[in-house]
Short mmCIF file of C-alpha atoms in Angstrom, two decimals:
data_model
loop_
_atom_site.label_atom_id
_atom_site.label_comp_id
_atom_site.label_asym_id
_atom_site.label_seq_id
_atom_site.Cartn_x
_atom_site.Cartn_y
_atom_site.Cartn_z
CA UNK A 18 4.87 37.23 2.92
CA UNK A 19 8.58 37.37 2.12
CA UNK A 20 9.14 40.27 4.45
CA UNK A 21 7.37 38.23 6.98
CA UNK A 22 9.59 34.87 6.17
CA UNK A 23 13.03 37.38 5.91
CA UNK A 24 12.46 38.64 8.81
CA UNK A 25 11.27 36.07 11.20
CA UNK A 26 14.00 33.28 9.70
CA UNK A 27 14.82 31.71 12.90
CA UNK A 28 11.48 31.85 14.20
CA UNK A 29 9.83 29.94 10.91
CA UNK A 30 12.65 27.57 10.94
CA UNK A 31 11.72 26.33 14.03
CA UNK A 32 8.43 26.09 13.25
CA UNK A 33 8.77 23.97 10.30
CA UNK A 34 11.07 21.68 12.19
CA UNK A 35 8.58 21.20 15.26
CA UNK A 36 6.17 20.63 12.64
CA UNK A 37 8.30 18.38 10.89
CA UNK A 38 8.75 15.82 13.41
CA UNK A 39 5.64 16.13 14.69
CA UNK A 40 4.54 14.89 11.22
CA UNK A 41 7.25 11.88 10.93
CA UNK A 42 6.56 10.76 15.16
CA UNK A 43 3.05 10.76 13.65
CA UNK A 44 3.02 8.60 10.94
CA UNK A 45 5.83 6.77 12.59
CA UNK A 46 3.92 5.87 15.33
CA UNK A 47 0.82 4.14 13.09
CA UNK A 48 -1.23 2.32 14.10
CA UNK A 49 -0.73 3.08 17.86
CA UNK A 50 -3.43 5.60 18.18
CA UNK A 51 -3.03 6.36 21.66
CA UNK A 52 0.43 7.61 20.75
CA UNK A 53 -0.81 9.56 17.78
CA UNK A 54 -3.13 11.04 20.32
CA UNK A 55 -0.19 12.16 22.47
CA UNK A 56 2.06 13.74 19.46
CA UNK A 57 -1.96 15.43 18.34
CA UNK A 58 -1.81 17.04 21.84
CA UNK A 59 2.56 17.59 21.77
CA UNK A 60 1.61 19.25 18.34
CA UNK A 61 -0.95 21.58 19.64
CA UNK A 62 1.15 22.62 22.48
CA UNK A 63 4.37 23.33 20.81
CA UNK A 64 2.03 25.48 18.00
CA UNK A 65 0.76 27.78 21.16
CA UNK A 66 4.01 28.45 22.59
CA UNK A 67 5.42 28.97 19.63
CA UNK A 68 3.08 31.63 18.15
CA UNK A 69 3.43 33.70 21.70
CA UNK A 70 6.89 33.16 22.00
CA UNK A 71 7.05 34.34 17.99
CA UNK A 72 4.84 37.34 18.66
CA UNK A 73 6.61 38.22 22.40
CA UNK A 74 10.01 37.95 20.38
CA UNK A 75 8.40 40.62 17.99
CA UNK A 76 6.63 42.98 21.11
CA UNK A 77 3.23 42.29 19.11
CA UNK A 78 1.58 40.25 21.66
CA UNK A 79 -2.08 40.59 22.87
CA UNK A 80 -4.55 38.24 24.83
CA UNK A 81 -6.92 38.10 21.55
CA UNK A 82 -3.37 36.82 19.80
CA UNK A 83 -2.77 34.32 22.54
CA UNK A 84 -6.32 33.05 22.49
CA UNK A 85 -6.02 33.05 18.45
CA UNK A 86 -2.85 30.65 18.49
CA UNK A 87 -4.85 28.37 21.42
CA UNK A 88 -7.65 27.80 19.22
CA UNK A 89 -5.98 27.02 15.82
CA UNK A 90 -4.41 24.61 17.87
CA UNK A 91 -6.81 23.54 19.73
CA UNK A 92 -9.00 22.99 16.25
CA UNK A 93 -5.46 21.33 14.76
CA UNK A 94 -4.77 18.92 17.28
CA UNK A 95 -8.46 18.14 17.84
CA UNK A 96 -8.87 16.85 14.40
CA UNK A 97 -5.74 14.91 14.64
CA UNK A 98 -7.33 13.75 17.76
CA UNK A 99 -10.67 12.91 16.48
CA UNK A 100 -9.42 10.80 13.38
CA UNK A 101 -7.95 8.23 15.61
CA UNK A 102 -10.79 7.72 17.75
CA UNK B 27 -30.41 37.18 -0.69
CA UNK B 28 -28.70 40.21 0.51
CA UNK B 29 -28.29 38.87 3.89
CA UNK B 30 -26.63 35.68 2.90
CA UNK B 31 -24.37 37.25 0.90
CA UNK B 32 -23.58 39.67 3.76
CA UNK B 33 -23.19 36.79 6.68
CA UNK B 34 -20.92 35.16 3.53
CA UNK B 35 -18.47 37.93 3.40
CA UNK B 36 -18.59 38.65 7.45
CA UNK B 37 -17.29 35.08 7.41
CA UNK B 38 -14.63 35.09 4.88
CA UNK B 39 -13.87 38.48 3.54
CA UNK B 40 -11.97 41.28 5.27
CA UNK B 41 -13.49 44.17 6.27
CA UNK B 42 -14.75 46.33 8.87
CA UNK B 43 -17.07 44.58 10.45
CA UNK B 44 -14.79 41.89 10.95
CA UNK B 45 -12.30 43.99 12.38
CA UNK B 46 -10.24 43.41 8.85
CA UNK B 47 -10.26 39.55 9.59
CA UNK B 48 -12.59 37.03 8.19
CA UNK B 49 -14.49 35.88 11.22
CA UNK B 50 -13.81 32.32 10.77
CA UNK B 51 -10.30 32.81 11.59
CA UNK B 52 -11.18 35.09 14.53
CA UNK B 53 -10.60 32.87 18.11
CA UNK B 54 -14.29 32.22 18.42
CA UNK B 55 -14.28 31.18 14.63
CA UNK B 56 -11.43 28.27 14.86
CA UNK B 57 -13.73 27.03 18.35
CA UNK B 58 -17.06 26.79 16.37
CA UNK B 59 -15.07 24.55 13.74
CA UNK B 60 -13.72 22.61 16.74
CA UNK B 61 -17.09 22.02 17.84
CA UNK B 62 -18.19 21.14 14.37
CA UNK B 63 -15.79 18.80 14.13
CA UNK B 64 -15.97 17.20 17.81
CA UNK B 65 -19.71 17.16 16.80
CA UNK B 66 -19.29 15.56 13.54
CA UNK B 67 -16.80 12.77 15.27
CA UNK B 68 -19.72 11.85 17.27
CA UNK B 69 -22.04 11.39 14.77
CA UNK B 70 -20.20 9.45 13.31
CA UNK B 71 -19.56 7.29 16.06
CA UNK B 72 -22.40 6.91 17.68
CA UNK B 73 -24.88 6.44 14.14
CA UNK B 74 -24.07 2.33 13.95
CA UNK B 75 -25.44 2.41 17.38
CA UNK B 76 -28.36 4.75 17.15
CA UNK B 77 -28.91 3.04 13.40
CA UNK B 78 -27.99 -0.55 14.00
CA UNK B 79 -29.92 -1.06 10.80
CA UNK B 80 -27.27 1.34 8.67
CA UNK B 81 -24.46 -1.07 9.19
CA UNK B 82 -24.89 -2.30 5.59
CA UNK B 83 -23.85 1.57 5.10
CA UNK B 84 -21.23 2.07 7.21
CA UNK B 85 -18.21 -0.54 7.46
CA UNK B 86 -14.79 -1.31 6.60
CA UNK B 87 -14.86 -3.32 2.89
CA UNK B 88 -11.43 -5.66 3.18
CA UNK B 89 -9.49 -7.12 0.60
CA UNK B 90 -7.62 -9.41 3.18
CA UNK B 91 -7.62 -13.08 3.29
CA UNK B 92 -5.87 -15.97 5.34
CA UNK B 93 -3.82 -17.10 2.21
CA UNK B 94 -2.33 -13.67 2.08
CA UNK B 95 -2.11 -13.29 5.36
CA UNK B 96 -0.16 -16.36 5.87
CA UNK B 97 2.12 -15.45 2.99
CA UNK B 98 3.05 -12.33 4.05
CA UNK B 99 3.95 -13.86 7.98
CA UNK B 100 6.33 -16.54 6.26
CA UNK B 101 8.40 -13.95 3.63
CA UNK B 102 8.66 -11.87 6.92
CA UNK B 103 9.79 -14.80 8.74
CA UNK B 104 12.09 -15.68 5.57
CA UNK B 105 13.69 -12.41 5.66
CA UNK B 106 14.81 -12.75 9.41
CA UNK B 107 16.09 -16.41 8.16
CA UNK B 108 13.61 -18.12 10.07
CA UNK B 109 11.82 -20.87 9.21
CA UNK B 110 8.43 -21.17 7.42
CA UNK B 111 5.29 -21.71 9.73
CA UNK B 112 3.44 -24.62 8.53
CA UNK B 113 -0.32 -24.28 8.05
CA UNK B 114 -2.65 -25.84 11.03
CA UNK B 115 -6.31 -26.30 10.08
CA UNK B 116 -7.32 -26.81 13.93
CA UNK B 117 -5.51 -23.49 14.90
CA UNK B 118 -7.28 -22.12 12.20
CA UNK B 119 -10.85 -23.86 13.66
CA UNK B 120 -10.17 -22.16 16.99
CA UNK B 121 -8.81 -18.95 15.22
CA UNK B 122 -12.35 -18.96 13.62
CA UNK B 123 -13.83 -19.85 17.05
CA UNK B 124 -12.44 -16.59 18.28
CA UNK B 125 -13.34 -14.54 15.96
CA UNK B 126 -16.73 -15.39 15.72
CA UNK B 127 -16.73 -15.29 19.67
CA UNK B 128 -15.73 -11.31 19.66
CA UNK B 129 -18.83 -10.99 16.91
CA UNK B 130 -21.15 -12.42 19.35
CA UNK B 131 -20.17 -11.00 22.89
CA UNK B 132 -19.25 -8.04 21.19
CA UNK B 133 -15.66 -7.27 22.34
CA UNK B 134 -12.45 -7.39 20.57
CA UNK B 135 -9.83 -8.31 23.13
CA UNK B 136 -7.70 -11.23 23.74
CA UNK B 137 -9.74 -12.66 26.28
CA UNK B 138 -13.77 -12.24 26.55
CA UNK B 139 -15.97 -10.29 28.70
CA UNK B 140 -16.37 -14.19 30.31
CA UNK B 141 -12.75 -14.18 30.90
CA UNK B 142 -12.16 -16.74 27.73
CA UNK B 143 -8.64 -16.43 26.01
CA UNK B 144 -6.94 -17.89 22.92
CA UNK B 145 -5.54 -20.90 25.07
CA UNK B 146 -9.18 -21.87 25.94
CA UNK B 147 -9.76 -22.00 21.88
CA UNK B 148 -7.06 -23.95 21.00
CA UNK B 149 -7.89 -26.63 23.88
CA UNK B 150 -11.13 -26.78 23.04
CA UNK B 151 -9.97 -28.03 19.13
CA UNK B 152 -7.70 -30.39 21.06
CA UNK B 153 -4.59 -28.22 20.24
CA UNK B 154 -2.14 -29.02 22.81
CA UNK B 155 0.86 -27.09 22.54
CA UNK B 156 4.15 -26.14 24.21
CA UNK B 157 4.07 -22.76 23.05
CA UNK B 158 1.22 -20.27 21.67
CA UNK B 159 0.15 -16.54 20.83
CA UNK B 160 -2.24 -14.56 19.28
CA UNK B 161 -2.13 -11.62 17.31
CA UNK B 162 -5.33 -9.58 16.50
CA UNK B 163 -6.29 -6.87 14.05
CA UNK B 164 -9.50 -5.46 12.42
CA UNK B 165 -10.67 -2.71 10.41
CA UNK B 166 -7.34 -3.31 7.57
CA UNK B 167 -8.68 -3.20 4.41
CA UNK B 168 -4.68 -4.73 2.99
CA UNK B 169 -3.10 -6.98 4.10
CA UNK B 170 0.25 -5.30 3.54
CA UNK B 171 -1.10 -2.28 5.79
CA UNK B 172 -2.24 -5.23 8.79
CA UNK B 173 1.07 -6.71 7.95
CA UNK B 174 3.31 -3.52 8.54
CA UNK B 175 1.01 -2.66 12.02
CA UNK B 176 1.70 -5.60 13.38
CA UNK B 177 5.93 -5.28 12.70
CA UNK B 178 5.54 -1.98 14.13
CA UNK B 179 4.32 -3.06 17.23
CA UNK B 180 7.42 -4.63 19.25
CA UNK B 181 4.85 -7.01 21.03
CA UNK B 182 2.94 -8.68 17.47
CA UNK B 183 6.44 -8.65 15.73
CA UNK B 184 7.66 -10.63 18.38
CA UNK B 185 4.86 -13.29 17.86
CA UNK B 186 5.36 -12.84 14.22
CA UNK B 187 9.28 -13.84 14.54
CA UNK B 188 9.32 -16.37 17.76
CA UNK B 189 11.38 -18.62 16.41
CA UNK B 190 9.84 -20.92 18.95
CA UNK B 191 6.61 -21.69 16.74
CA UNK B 192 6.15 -23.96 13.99
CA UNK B 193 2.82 -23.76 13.06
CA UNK B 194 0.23 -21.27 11.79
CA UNK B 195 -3.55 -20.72 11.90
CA UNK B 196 -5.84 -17.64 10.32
CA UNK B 197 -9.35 -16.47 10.33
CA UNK B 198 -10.38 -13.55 8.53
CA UNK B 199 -14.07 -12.97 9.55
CA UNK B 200 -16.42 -10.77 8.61
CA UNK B 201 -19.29 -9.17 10.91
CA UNK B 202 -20.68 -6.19 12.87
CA UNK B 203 -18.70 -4.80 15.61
CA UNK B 204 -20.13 -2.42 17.86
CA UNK B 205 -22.57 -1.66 14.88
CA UNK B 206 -20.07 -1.45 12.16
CA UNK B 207 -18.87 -4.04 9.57
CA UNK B 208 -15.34 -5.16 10.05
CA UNK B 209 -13.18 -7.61 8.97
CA UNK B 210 -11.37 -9.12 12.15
CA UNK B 211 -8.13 -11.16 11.61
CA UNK B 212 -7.22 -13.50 14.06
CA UNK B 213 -3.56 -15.26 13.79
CA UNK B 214 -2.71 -18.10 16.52
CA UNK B 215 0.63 -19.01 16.79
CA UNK B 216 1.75 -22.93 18.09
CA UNK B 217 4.06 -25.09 18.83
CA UNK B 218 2.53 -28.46 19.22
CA UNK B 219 3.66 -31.14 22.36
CA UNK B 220 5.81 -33.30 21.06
CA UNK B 221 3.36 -36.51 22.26
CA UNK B 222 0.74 -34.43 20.13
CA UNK B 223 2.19 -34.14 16.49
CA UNK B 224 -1.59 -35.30 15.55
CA UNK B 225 -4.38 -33.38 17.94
CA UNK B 226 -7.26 -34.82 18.57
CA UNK B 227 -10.33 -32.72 17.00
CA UNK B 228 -13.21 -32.89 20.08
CA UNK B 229 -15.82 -31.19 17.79
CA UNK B 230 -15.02 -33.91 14.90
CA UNK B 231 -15.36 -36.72 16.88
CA UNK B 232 -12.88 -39.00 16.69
CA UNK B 233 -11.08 -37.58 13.50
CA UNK B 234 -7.52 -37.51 13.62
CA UNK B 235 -6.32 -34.04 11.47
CA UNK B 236 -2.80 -33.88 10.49
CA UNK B 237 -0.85 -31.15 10.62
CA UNK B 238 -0.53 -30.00 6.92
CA UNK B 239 2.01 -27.73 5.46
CA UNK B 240 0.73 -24.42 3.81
CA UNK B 241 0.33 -24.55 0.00
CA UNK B 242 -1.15 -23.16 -3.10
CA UNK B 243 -2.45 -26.65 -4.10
CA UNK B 244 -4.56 -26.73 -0.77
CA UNK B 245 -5.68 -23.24 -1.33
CA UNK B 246 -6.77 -23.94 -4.67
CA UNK B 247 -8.74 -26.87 -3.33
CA UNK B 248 -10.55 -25.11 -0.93
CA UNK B 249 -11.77 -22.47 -3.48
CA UNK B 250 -13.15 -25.65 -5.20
CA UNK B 251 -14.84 -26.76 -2.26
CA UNK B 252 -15.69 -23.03 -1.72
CA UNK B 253 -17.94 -22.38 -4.75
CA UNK B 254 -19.50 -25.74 -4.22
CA UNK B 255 -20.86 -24.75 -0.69
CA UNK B 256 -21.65 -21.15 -1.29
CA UNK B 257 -25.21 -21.90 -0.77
CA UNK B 258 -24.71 -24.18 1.62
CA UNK B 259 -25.35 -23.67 5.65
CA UNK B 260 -21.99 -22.78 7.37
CA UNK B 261 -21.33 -25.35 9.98
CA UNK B 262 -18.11 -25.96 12.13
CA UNK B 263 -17.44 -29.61 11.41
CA UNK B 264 -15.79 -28.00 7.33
CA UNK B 265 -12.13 -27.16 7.44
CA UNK B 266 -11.01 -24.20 9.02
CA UNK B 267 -10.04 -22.21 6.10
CA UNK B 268 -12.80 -22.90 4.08
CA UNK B 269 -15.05 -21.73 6.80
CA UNK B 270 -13.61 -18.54 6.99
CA UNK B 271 -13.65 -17.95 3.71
CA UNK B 272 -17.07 -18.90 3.44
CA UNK B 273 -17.97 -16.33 5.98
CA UNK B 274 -16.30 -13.81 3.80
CA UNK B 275 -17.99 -15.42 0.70
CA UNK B 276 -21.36 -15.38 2.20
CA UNK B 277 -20.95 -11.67 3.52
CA UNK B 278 -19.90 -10.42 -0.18
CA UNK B 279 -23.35 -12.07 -1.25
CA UNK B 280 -24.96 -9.29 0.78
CA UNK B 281 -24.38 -5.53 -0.03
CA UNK B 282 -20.70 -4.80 0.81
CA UNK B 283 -20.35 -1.54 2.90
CA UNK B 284 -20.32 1.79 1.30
CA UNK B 285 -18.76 3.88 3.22
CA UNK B 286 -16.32 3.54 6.47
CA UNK B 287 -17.06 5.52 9.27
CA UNK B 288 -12.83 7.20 8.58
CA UNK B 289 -13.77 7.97 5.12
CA UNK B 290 -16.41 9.85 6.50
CA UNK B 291 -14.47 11.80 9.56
CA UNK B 292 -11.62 12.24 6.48
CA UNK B 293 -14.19 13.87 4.04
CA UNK B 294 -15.69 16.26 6.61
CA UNK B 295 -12.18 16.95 8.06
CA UNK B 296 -10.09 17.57 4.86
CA UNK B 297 -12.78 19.73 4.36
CA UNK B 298 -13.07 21.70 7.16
CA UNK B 299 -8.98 22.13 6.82
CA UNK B 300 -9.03 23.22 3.24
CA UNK B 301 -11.49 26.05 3.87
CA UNK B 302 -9.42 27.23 6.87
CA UNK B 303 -6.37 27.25 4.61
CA UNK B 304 -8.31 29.04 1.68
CA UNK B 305 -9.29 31.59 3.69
CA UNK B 306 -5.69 32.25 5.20
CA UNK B 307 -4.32 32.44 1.75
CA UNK B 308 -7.20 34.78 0.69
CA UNK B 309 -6.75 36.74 3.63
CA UNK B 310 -3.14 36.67 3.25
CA UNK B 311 -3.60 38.17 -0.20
CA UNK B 312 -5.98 40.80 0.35
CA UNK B 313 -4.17 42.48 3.54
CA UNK B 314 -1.19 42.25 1.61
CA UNK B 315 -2.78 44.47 -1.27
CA UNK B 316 -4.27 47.00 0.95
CA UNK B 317 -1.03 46.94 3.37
CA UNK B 318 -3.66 46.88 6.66
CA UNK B 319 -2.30 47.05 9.70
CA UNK B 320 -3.62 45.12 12.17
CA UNK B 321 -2.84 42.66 15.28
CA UNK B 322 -3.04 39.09 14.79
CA UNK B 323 -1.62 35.60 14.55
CA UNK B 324 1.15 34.96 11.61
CA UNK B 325 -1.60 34.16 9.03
CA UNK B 326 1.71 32.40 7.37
CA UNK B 327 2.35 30.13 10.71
CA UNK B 328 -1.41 29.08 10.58
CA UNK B 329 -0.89 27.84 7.11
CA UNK B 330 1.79 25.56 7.84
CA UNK B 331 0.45 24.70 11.41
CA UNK B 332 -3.26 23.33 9.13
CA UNK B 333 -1.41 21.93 5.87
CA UNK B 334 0.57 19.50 8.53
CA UNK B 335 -3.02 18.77 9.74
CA UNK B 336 -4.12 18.30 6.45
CA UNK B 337 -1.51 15.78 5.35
CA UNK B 338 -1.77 13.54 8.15
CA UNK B 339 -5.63 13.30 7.96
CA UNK B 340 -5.49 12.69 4.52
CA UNK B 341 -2.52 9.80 4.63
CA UNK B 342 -4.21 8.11 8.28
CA UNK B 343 -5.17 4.84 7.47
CA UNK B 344 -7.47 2.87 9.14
CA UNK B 345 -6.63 -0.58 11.51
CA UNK B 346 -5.92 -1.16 14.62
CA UNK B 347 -3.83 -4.11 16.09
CA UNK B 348 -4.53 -6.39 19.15
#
């Protein structure tokens, strides 16, 4: 794990930052829940391009990754999603 | 036995016949618990109206009431240096007109299915004004929470803050909404004509009801009248506040709601995430140990990706604002 973290810095950074103010726009936006619903989907987005950009970046890319990062966020956002209903 | 145990470790364990990664967090794995959960969300939903009997189950259980309620509008008002909004038992009558109106059509909405809006409540109390609004809100269960909603919505702070009213009424009513139990807060805003300091109450005849500034001495006397008519029919010609709080007094007679259909979705959720996590972290471990090489997502990214999840599920509160 802290090969992974040393030597993908810049790519966890942004993660954690994406994921940061997704969190804050989130909780910001309360009780507005067709707002949360937008920042769920933002969220979900963001995570998928992210994870193939990451793994394109690192030449370790494959259509069973891509559909990998599209579900976790697909399952992430969709219980974000489903909470506010 | 064997089997179970088998299917067990095919879900969560790596190894070769999971291609060295627990099949829950394969692709098709992290879709089944999106259909779970979509499925679940449903359920949920849709039980008060499949099980209109199970509303004594399911329903929000609120601690808020109008003397809070008002309290809370006038130290927010005091903090802007605004003046205090005095307490008016007919916009509280037509405030509690309202809200029992949404209970019976079965809407929540400034205006009714019928086309009926706040203005039409107040007139029919004989509140003429110069100025009004409304501000709605159910499913709170504080008041600070319903409070801080409304300030965060540009369009209820501005009712909250409108310099331009002087006058107050609340109704905090309890009932089934949509086949849930709710607590729906109503808050009508006034500014009375100046030729009609003293409206004219049609319902009550001819009585003449003055505008009366909010206190704790009036509050305390309408808990006295309160326990005297517990038992007593609820009709429309008592004062305003002790009618809704007799509503709220006669709904805490019967069983108060056990669960709310969030704390439900939460539950299921949070636990849905936490396994997902668990699994990660064990997977994490165990592929570390063996050094496996293999091509998939950043089990590390999928960590951080579901604990974000997991802390906003578990701090959502529930409310919404009108």
């Amino acid at each position: 794990m802290r090969f992974e973290l040393k030597h993908h810095m810049i790519a966890y950074t942004i993660l954690i930052l994406l994921l940061t103010i997704h969190i804050l726009l989130f909780m910001g936006l309360w009780p507005q829940t067709a707002a949360q619903r937008i920042i769920a989907v933002s969220l979900g987005c963001c995570y998928f391009f992210w994870g193939i950009l990451a793994h394109v970046k690192s030449k370790h890319i494959t259509k069973r990754i891509a559909r990998e990062y599209f579900f976790a966020a697909l399952l992430g956002s969709g219980i974000l999603i489903f909470i506010t209903l | 036995m064997p089997n179970i145990l088998e299917t067990f470790a095919h879900l969560f364990h790596p190894r070769r016949s999971n291609n060295h990664r627990p099949r829950i967090l394969h692709p098709e794995g992290f879709l089944l618990l999106f259909v779970i959960a979509g499925a679940l969300a449903l359920v949920v939903h849709q039980s008060p109206l499949l099980l209109p009997n199970e509303s004594s189950i399911l329903g929000y259980s609120s601690s808020i009431n109008s003397v809070n309620v008002i309290q809370k509008t006038n130290e927010t008002r005091k903090k802007q240096g605004l003046t205090e909004l005095r307490h008016n038992p007919v916009l509280s009558k037509a405030a509690t007109a309202k809200a029992e109106n949404m209970f019976q059509e079965q809407y929540w909405a400034h205006y009714s299915p019928a086309g009926k809006g706040p203005w039409d409540f107040m007139k029919t109390y004989g509140y003429s004004y110069s100025v009004a609004g409304e501000n709605l809100a159910r499913d709170f269960l504080e008041t600070d929470d319903m409070m801080v909603a409304w300030m965060n919505s540009p369009t209820h702070r501005e009712n909250i803050v409108n310099p331009k009213y002087s006058e107050i009424g609340i109704a905090v009513v309890d009932g089934v909404l949509n086949g849930v139990e709710t607590t729906l807060v109503v808050q009508m805003f006034g500014t009375p004509l100046q030729t009609a300091n003293k409206p004219q109450l049609d319902v009550a005849g001819e009585t003449t009801i003055e505008t009366v500034p909010f206190s704790e001495q009036l509050l305390a006397q309408s808990d006295a009248q309160l326990i005297v008519q517990q038992n007593t029919e609820v009709n429309t010609d008592i004062q305003p506040d002790i009618l809704a709080l007799s509503l709220k007094t006669l709904r805490l007679e019967q069983v108060p709601p056990i669960l709310s259909p969030l704390h439900i979705l939460k539950a299921f959720f949070l636990a849905i995430i936490l396994l997902v996590i668990l699994v990660l972290v064990y997977d994490t471990i165990v592929v570390n140990d063996r050094k496996t090489v293999r091509f998939v997502g950043k089990n590390l990214a999928h960590i951080s990706l579901f604990l974000s999840v997991f802390f906003l599920v578990l701090l959502f509160k529930s409310g919404l604002v009108g």
